[in-house]
mmCIF file of C-alpha atoms in Angstrom:
data_model
loop_
_atom_site.group_PDB
_atom_site.id
_atom_site.type_symbol
_atom_site.label_atom_id
_atom_site.label_comp_id
_atom_site.label_asym_id
_atom_site.label_seq_id
_atom_site.Cartn_x
_atom_site.Cartn_y
_atom_site.Cartn_z
ATOM 1 C CA UNK A 1 40.757 212.034 102.888
ATOM 2 C CA UNK A 2 39.985 211.215 106.161
ATOM 3 C CA UNK A 3 42.852 208.674 106.525
ATOM 4 C CA UNK A 4 41.443 207.243 109.463
ATOM 5 C CA UNK A 5 38.233 206.025 107.890
ATOM 6 C CA UNK A 6 38.833 203.444 104.573
ATOM 7 C CA UNK A 7 35.670 202.570 104.659
ATOM 8 C CA UNK A 8 34.181 205.807 104.399
ATOM 9 C CA UNK A 9 36.848 206.925 101.206
ATOM 10 C CA UNK A 10 36.008 203.596 99.192
ATOM 11 C CA UNK A 11 32.343 203.768 99.494
ATOM 12 C CA UNK A 12 32.417 207.036 98.531
ATOM 13 C CA UNK A 13 34.594 206.873 95.569
ATOM 14 C CA UNK A 14 32.664 203.303 93.889
ATOM 15 C CA UNK A 15 29.390 205.489 94.215
ATOM 16 C CA UNK A 16 31.146 208.589 92.364
ATOM 17 C CA UNK A 17 32.830 206.621 89.706
ATOM 18 C CA UNK A 18 30.766 203.364 88.978
ATOM 19 C CA UNK A 19 30.489 201.839 85.673
ATOM 20 C CA UNK A 20 27.939 199.333 87.192
ATOM 21 C CA UNK A 21 25.358 198.675 84.419
ATOM 22 C CA UNK A 22 26.997 200.859 81.738
ATOM 23 C CA UNK A 23 27.667 198.251 78.926
ATOM 24 C CA UNK A 24 24.726 196.019 80.113
ATOM 25 C CA UNK A 25 23.955 193.430 82.977
ATOM 26 C CA UNK A 26 25.772 190.842 80.831
ATOM 27 C CA UNK A 27 29.369 193.125 80.264
ATOM 28 C CA UNK A 28 32.655 190.664 80.904
ATOM 29 C CA UNK A 29 35.061 193.468 79.069
ATOM 30 C CA UNK A 30 34.243 196.663 81.544
ATOM 31 C CA UNK A 31 36.462 199.617 80.607
ATOM 32 C CA UNK A 32 38.061 197.389 77.644
ATOM 33 C CA UNK A 33 34.485 198.405 75.875
ATOM 34 C CA UNK A 34 36.599 202.109 75.193
ATOM 35 C CA UNK A 35 38.970 200.091 72.785
ATOM 36 C CA UNK A 36 37.039 200.204 70.115
ATOM 37 C CA UNK A 37 37.992 199.429 66.661
ATOM 38 C CA UNK A 38 38.874 203.606 65.547
ATOM 39 C CA UNK A 39 40.637 203.297 68.682
ATOM 40 C CA UNK A 40 42.934 200.519 67.351
ATOM 41 C CA UNK A 41 43.167 201.925 64.021
ATOM 42 C CA UNK A 42 44.389 204.831 65.919
ATOM 43 C CA UNK A 43 47.099 203.088 67.672
ATOM 44 C CA UNK A 44 48.287 201.408 64.666
ATOM 45 C CA UNK A 45 48.991 204.184 62.950
ATOM 46 C CA UNK A 46 51.820 205.370 65.498
ATOM 47 C CA UNK A 47 54.410 202.587 64.233
ATOM 48 C CA UNK A 48 56.665 204.827 62.333
ATOM 49 C CA UNK A 49 60.549 203.452 62.862
ATOM 50 C CA UNK A 50 59.460 199.624 63.340
ATOM 51 C CA UNK A 51 61.251 199.548 66.762
ATOM 52 C CA UNK A 52 59.698 196.900 69.191
ATOM 53 C CA UNK A 53 60.391 196.735 73.130
ATOM 54 C CA UNK A 54 58.751 193.830 75.226
ATOM 55 C CA UNK A 55 57.771 195.304 78.259
ATOM 56 C CA UNK A 56 57.733 191.660 80.670
ATOM 57 C CA UNK A 57 59.820 190.698 83.276
ATOM 58 C CA UNK A 58 61.499 187.116 82.539
ATOM 59 C CA UNK A 59 59.474 184.770 84.142
ATOM 60 C CA UNK A 60 61.812 182.332 86.116
ATOM 61 C CA UNK A 61 62.825 181.000 89.909
ATOM 62 C CA UNK A 62 64.719 184.150 90.288
ATOM 63 C CA UNK A 63 61.929 186.756 90.643
ATOM 64 C CA UNK A 64 60.095 188.863 92.833
ATOM 65 C CA UNK A 65 57.794 187.077 95.100
ATOM 66 C CA UNK A 66 58.621 185.447 98.489
ATOM 67 C CA UNK A 67 55.523 183.253 99.014
ATOM 68 C CA UNK A 68 52.882 185.563 100.373
ATOM 69 C CA UNK A 69 49.247 184.127 99.775
ATOM 70 C CA UNK A 70 50.963 181.660 98.373
ATOM 71 C CA UNK A 71 52.633 183.154 95.218
ATOM 72 C CA UNK A 72 56.129 181.532 94.385
ATOM 73 C CA UNK A 73 58.470 182.173 91.589
ATOM 74 C CA UNK A 74 58.135 180.273 88.468
ATOM 75 C CA UNK A 75 59.311 176.650 88.303
ATOM 76 C CA UNK A 76 60.495 175.420 84.853
ATOM 77 C CA UNK A 77 60.865 171.889 84.368
ATOM 78 C CA UNK A 78 62.618 169.669 80.851
ATOM 79 C CA UNK A 79 60.459 167.028 80.114
ATOM 80 C CA UNK A 80 62.236 165.833 77.319
ATOM 81 C CA UNK A 81 66.421 167.108 76.614
ATOM 82 C CA UNK A 82 68.665 166.992 74.187
ATOM 83 C CA UNK A 83 70.456 164.763 76.717
ATOM 84 C CA UNK A 84 67.873 162.449 76.009
ATOM 85 C CA UNK A 85 67.808 162.838 72.030
ATOM 86 C CA UNK A 86 71.471 161.786 72.227
ATOM 87 C CA UNK A 87 70.798 158.469 74.370
ATOM 88 C CA UNK A 88 68.206 157.324 71.735
ATOM 89 C CA UNK A 89 65.564 157.532 74.685
ATOM 90 C CA UNK A 90 63.119 159.126 72.751
ATOM 91 C CA UNK A 91 61.781 156.469 70.953
ATOM 92 C CA UNK A 92 61.664 158.370 67.403
ATOM 93 C CA UNK A 93 62.528 157.612 63.962
ATOM 94 C CA UNK A 94 65.799 158.785 61.235
ATOM 95 C CA UNK A 95 67.413 160.196 64.351
ATOM 96 C CA UNK A 96 65.013 163.004 64.890
ATOM 97 C CA UNK A 97 64.621 164.002 68.466
ATOM 98 C CA UNK A 98 63.357 167.184 70.485
ATOM 99 C CA UNK A 99 63.152 168.910 73.751
ATOM 100 C CA UNK A 100 59.855 169.712 76.101
ATOM 101 C CA UNK A 101 59.258 171.293 78.786
ATOM 102 C CA UNK A 102 56.157 172.955 81.594
ATOM 103 C CA UNK A 103 56.164 175.384 83.891
ATOM 104 C CA UNK A 104 54.247 175.841 87.285
ATOM 105 C CA UNK A 105 53.641 179.376 88.930
ATOM 106 C CA UNK A 106 50.552 181.505 90.181
ATOM 107 C CA UNK A 107 49.409 183.742 87.495
ATOM 108 C CA UNK A 108 50.006 186.415 89.453
ATOM 109 C CA UNK A 109 53.768 185.794 90.228
ATOM 110 C CA UNK A 110 55.577 188.620 87.761
ATOM 111 C CA UNK A 111 54.389 190.603 84.486
ATOM 112 C CA UNK A 112 50.288 190.024 84.469
ATOM 113 C CA UNK A 113 46.939 191.716 84.416
ATOM 114 C CA UNK A 114 44.537 191.449 86.965
ATOM 115 C CA UNK A 115 41.327 190.498 85.913
ATOM 116 C CA UNK A 116 37.590 191.532 86.488
ATOM 117 C CA UNK A 117 36.986 188.620 88.951
ATOM 118 C CA UNK A 118 40.542 189.513 91.419
ATOM 119 C CA UNK A 119 38.972 191.882 93.465
ATOM 120 C CA UNK A 120 35.654 192.481 95.696
ATOM 121 C CA UNK A 121 34.301 194.879 97.221
ATOM 122 C CA UNK A 122 31.547 193.792 100.349
ATOM 123 C CA UNK A 123 30.883 190.802 98.556
ATOM 124 C CA UNK A 124 30.820 192.219 95.028
ATOM 125 C CA UNK A 125 32.374 191.697 91.741
ATOM 126 C CA UNK A 126 32.291 193.700 89.022
ATOM 127 C CA UNK A 127 29.223 195.043 87.444
ATOM 128 C CA UNK A 128 27.712 194.001 91.263
ATOM 129 C CA UNK A 129 27.159 190.659 90.590
ATOM 130 C CA UNK A 130 27.636 188.089 93.653
ATOM 131 C CA UNK A 131 31.191 187.266 94.235
ATOM 132 C CA UNK A 132 30.621 184.064 95.541
ATOM 133 C CA UNK A 133 28.643 183.038 92.871
ATOM 134 C CA UNK A 134 30.862 184.129 89.783
ATOM 135 C CA UNK A 135 34.140 183.510 91.528
ATOM 136 C CA UNK A 136 34.354 179.523 92.898
ATOM 137 C CA UNK A 137 36.634 176.876 93.473
ATOM 138 C CA UNK A 138 35.971 176.268 89.263
ATOM 139 C CA UNK A 139 37.024 179.648 88.794
ATOM 140 C CA UNK A 140 35.658 182.530 86.886
ATOM 141 C CA UNK A 141 32.588 181.411 85.470
ATOM 142 C CA UNK A 142 31.129 185.021 84.562
ATOM 143 C CA UNK A 143 34.152 187.422 83.762
ATOM 144 C CA UNK A 144 36.937 184.628 83.348
ATOM 145 C CA UNK A 145 39.890 186.716 81.480
ATOM 146 C CA UNK A 146 39.529 184.833 78.487
ATOM 147 C CA UNK A 147 37.084 187.114 77.732
ATOM 148 C CA UNK A 148 39.816 189.865 76.782
ATOM 149 C CA UNK A 149 42.253 188.067 75.006
ATOM 150 C CA UNK A 150 41.218 189.470 71.795
ATOM 151 C CA UNK A 151 40.767 193.042 72.845
ATOM 152 C CA UNK A 152 44.019 194.383 74.065
ATOM 153 C CA UNK A 153 45.458 195.986 71.564
ATOM 154 C CA UNK A 154 45.813 199.649 70.470
ATOM 155 C CA UNK A 155 47.406 203.324 71.491
ATOM 156 C CA UNK A 156 49.461 202.996 74.726
ATOM 157 C CA UNK A 157 51.055 206.009 76.836
ATOM 158 C CA UNK A 158 53.672 205.816 78.787
ATOM 159 C CA UNK A 159 53.371 208.271 81.372
ATOM 160 C CA UNK A 160 57.305 208.683 82.609
ATOM 161 C CA UNK A 161 56.269 210.222 86.251
ATOM 162 C CA UNK A 162 59.737 209.008 88.055
ATOM 163 C CA UNK A 163 61.313 211.254 85.190
ATOM 164 C CA UNK A 164 59.350 214.101 84.940
ATOM 165 C CA UNK A 165 58.017 214.794 88.651
ATOM 166 C CA UNK A 166 61.500 213.248 90.305
ATOM 167 C CA UNK A 167 64.985 212.247 89.330
ATOM 168 C CA UNK A 168 64.129 208.810 87.419
ATOM 169 C CA UNK A 169 62.863 207.112 90.665
ATOM 170 C CA UNK A 170 59.936 207.885 92.626
ATOM 171 C CA UNK A 171 61.028 207.424 96.727
ATOM 172 C CA UNK A 172 58.524 204.393 97.939
ATOM 173 C CA UNK A 173 55.276 206.114 99.801
ATOM 174 C CA UNK A 174 55.336 208.825 96.757
ATOM 175 C CA UNK A 175 51.754 209.059 96.174
ATOM 176 C CA UNK A 176 51.421 209.955 92.380
ATOM 177 C CA UNK A 177 48.369 212.280 92.437
ATOM 178 C CA UNK A 178 46.212 213.509 89.009
ATOM 179 C CA UNK A 179 48.230 215.991 89.139
ATOM 180 C CA UNK A 180 51.354 214.648 88.566
ATOM 181 C CA UNK A 181 49.412 212.098 85.639
ATOM 182 C CA UNK A 182 48.706 215.709 84.132
ATOM 183 C CA UNK A 183 51.881 217.332 84.410
ATOM 184 C CA UNK A 184 53.352 214.750 83.019
ATOM 185 C CA UNK A 185 51.260 214.019 80.050
ATOM 186 C CA UNK A 186 51.370 217.502 79.422
ATOM 187 C CA UNK A 187 55.360 217.369 79.847
ATOM 188 C CA UNK A 188 55.678 214.244 77.266
ATOM 189 C CA UNK A 189 53.272 216.735 75.038
ATOM 190 C CA UNK A 190 50.615 213.606 74.956
ATOM 191 C CA UNK A 191 46.791 213.885 75.614
ATOM 192 C CA UNK A 192 45.150 210.893 77.946
ATOM 193 C CA UNK A 193 41.891 209.678 77.064
ATOM 194 C CA UNK A 194 38.783 207.302 75.868
ATOM 195 C CA UNK A 195 40.446 203.625 74.594
ATOM 196 C CA UNK A 196 43.765 204.221 75.897
ATOM 197 C CA UNK A 197 46.056 202.034 77.537
ATOM 198 C CA UNK A 198 48.224 204.182 80.349
ATOM 199 C CA UNK A 199 51.208 202.679 81.491
ATOM 200 C CA UNK A 200 53.262 204.622 84.340
ATOM 201 C CA UNK A 201 56.592 204.381 85.341
ATOM 202 C CA UNK A 202 57.813 205.069 89.166
ATOM 203 C CA UNK A 203 61.494 203.798 88.476
ATOM 204 C CA UNK A 204 60.419 200.902 91.364
ATOM 205 C CA UNK A 205 61.717 198.216 89.259
ATOM 206 C CA UNK A 206 64.728 199.590 88.168
ATOM 207 C CA UNK A 207 65.730 200.137 91.832
ATOM 208 C CA UNK A 208 65.186 196.587 92.218
ATOM 209 C CA UNK A 209 67.220 195.091 89.242
ATOM 210 C CA UNK A 210 69.602 197.576 90.949
ATOM 211 C CA UNK A 211 69.706 196.804 94.555
ATOM 212 C CA UNK A 212 67.905 193.244 94.455
ATOM 213 C CA UNK A 213 64.223 192.567 95.255
ATOM 214 C CA UNK A 214 63.842 192.729 98.906
ATOM 215 C CA UNK A 215 60.347 194.297 99.463
ATOM 216 C CA UNK A 216 59.594 194.724 95.698
ATOM 217 C CA UNK A 217 56.601 191.942 96.373
ATOM 218 C CA UNK A 218 54.710 193.501 98.448
ATOM 219 C CA UNK A 219 56.368 195.972 100.362
ATOM 220 C CA UNK A 220 56.745 199.863 100.531
ATOM 221 C CA UNK A 221 56.718 201.378 96.646
ATOM 222 C CA UNK A 222 55.308 204.244 95.208
ATOM 223 C CA UNK A 223 52.063 204.214 92.923
ATOM 224 C CA UNK A 224 48.797 205.589 92.102
ATOM 225 C CA UNK A 225 47.106 207.885 95.013
ATOM 226 C CA UNK A 226 43.864 206.665 96.280
ATOM 227 C CA UNK A 227 42.435 209.993 95.331
ATOM 228 C CA UNK A 228 43.266 209.124 91.439
ATOM 229 C CA UNK A 229 40.202 206.958 91.103
ATOM 230 C CA UNK A 230 37.909 209.492 89.860
ATOM 231 C CA UNK A 231 41.184 210.686 87.168
ATOM 232 C CA UNK A 232 40.684 207.048 86.100
ATOM 233 C CA UNK A 233 37.079 206.669 85.736
ATOM 234 C CA UNK A 234 37.045 210.478 84.132
ATOM 235 C CA UNK A 235 39.286 209.899 81.488
ATOM 236 C CA UNK A 236 37.819 206.613 79.861
ATOM 237 C CA UNK A 237 40.962 204.643 79.979
ATOM 238 C CA UNK A 238 40.699 201.118 78.666
ATOM 239 C CA UNK A 239 43.604 200.100 81.291
ATOM 240 C CA UNK A 240 46.514 200.901 83.098
ATOM 241 C CA UNK A 241 49.692 199.531 84.271
ATOM 242 C CA UNK A 242 52.566 200.068 86.395
ATOM 243 C CA UNK A 243 56.554 199.106 87.032
ATOM 244 C CA UNK A 244 55.120 198.341 90.698
ATOM 245 C CA UNK A 245 54.000 194.843 92.174
ATOM 246 C CA UNK A 246 50.816 196.769 93.555
ATOM 247 C CA UNK A 247 49.499 199.485 91.466
ATOM 248 C CA UNK A 248 48.697 201.941 94.109
ATOM 249 C CA UNK A 249 51.144 203.771 96.403
ATOM 250 C CA UNK A 250 52.433 201.552 99.305
ATOM 251 C CA UNK A 251 51.993 201.914 102.721
ATOM 252 C CA UNK A 252 48.167 202.810 101.223
ATOM 253 C CA UNK A 253 47.263 206.252 102.323
ATOM 254 C CA UNK A 254 44.606 205.018 105.284
ATOM 255 C CA UNK A 255 45.921 203.778 108.650
ATOM 256 C CA UNK A 256 44.498 200.743 108.531
ATOM 257 C CA UNK A 257 44.529 199.386 104.847
ATOM 258 C CA UNK A 258 44.874 196.842 102.418
ATOM 259 C CA UNK A 259 45.175 198.057 98.622
ATOM 260 C CA UNK A 260 41.925 200.320 98.920
ATOM 261 C CA UNK A 261 42.485 201.517 95.216
ATOM 262 C CA UNK A 262 41.816 198.056 94.351
ATOM 263 C CA UNK A 263 38.493 197.617 95.595
ATOM 264 C CA UNK A 264 37.300 200.468 93.500
ATOM 265 C CA UNK A 265 38.914 200.744 90.084
ATOM 266 C CA UNK A 266 38.279 196.613 90.123
ATOM 267 C CA UNK A 267 34.849 196.218 90.578
ATOM 268 C CA UNK A 268 33.035 199.339 89.935
ATOM 269 C CA UNK A 269 34.715 200.785 87.294
ATOM 270 C CA UNK A 270 35.692 197.857 85.663
ATOM 271 C CA UNK A 271 39.732 198.903 84.953
ATOM 272 C CA UNK A 272 41.986 196.287 83.596
ATOM 273 C CA UNK A 273 44.798 196.705 86.174
ATOM 274 C CA UNK A 274 48.498 195.737 85.220
ATOM 275 C CA UNK A 275 51.274 195.163 87.369
ATOM 276 C CA UNK A 276 55.331 194.299 87.621
ATOM 277 C CA UNK A 277 55.630 195.799 84.001
ATOM 278 C CA UNK A 278 58.922 196.649 82.321
ATOM 279 C CA UNK A 279 58.751 200.279 81.380
ATOM 280 C CA UNK A 280 62.458 200.942 81.516
ATOM 281 C CA UNK A 281 63.593 200.526 78.364
ATOM 282 C CA UNK A 282 60.677 202.140 76.299
ATOM 283 C CA UNK A 283 61.116 204.807 78.871
ATOM 284 C CA UNK A 284 64.413 205.509 77.734
ATOM 285 C CA UNK A 285 63.747 205.551 73.946
ATOM 286 C CA UNK A 286 60.885 207.557 74.561
ATOM 287 C CA UNK A 287 63.200 210.363 76.572
ATOM 288 C CA UNK A 288 65.438 209.877 73.178
ATOM 289 C CA UNK A 289 62.901 210.563 70.513
ATOM 290 C CA UNK A 290 60.215 212.571 72.331
ATOM 291 C CA UNK A 291 57.551 210.390 71.317
ATOM 292 C CA UNK A 292 55.572 209.034 74.168
ATOM 293 C CA UNK A 293 52.427 207.216 72.199
ATOM 294 C CA UNK A 294 52.546 203.985 70.703
ATOM 295 C CA UNK A 295 51.426 200.753 69.404
ATOM 296 C CA UNK A 296 50.527 198.546 71.898
ATOM 297 C CA UNK A 297 49.643 194.653 72.268
ATOM 298 C CA UNK A 298 49.403 192.901 75.464
ATOM 299 C CA UNK A 299 46.649 190.252 75.309
ATOM 300 C CA UNK A 300 46.341 188.119 78.220
ATOM 301 C CA UNK A 301 46.536 184.331 77.942
ATOM 302 C CA UNK A 302 42.827 182.512 77.165
ATOM 303 C CA UNK A 303 43.198 180.863 80.586
ATOM 304 C CA UNK A 304 39.168 180.026 80.795
ATOM 305 C CA UNK A 305 37.675 181.032 84.377
ATOM 306 C CA UNK A 306 41.224 182.554 85.583
ATOM 307 C CA UNK A 307 41.230 186.085 87.475
ATOM 308 C CA UNK A 308 44.814 187.110 86.194
ATOM 309 C CA UNK A 309 47.381 186.411 83.335
ATOM 310 C CA UNK A 310 51.318 186.395 82.677
ATOM 311 C CA UNK A 311 51.353 188.996 79.777
ATOM 312 C CA UNK A 312 54.396 189.983 77.437
ATOM 313 C CA UNK A 313 53.337 193.123 76.555
ATOM 314 C CA UNK A 314 55.245 194.516 72.786
ATOM 315 C CA UNK A 315 55.418 197.886 72.509
ATOM 316 C CA UNK A 316 56.172 199.547 68.595
ATOM 317 C CA UNK A 317 56.854 202.427 67.769
#
């Protein structure tokens, strides 16, 4: 890998890992096609204890965002309150009252999925489509994330790289390679393969919880190496998510680049990518019972034409 030539590296990886046309020219699911009914039954059979874990951060004004690309933290506003009800201002009969609220937020401000319309490569979107006609001011007209809403449920696998390779937390700039991923899977006694939803814990969020957000959103972080593109393609996983802002290692591994792994895995592999997931409680439980596979449901909100979605992933063991 020539650190001074990201353009050639992206082009080579895109050609080697392309899934364009694999599921037909009209495909809107990408690698979620690997998550079949059989794979869901396999995942459901992993429920033994019935213990569940939310893998989502909270959605509130105290989140990690600092305004880059107009990404702000959620703004929660009450429309009706108990105060209104007690004052008799709501106009309802026989003493009934209620509360309503509204939230305003970028769809990628906290725990979320990147949809297939989120990233382009030289003007091309997933499956070789023209980005200009696929995602317009009206939204993603073809691969809007609403198409995925019924599909993201199956076998989840946690790869706690931070625990196996590091000391519970990996340092910023640590590039997780295929070797790290496979060694972690071996240490956990699990296999990763077709249709799995893989969760990679780096420990970066744990550090942010302890020290404050700092540059968590967009700053240096551990993450997947660009060289894992072939592993992500070859394993035929359905999706991958991490506890970091940007999924891949930051600073990126090239001298002048911005998120080059995104540029390969979303528009070319068609991979569903999750970011800012809270994997800490699940990781602690997996370390105690030694079981790193589980039922996982993580449906995006079916927001028509969206290129990303908040999500509350739930793992059940």
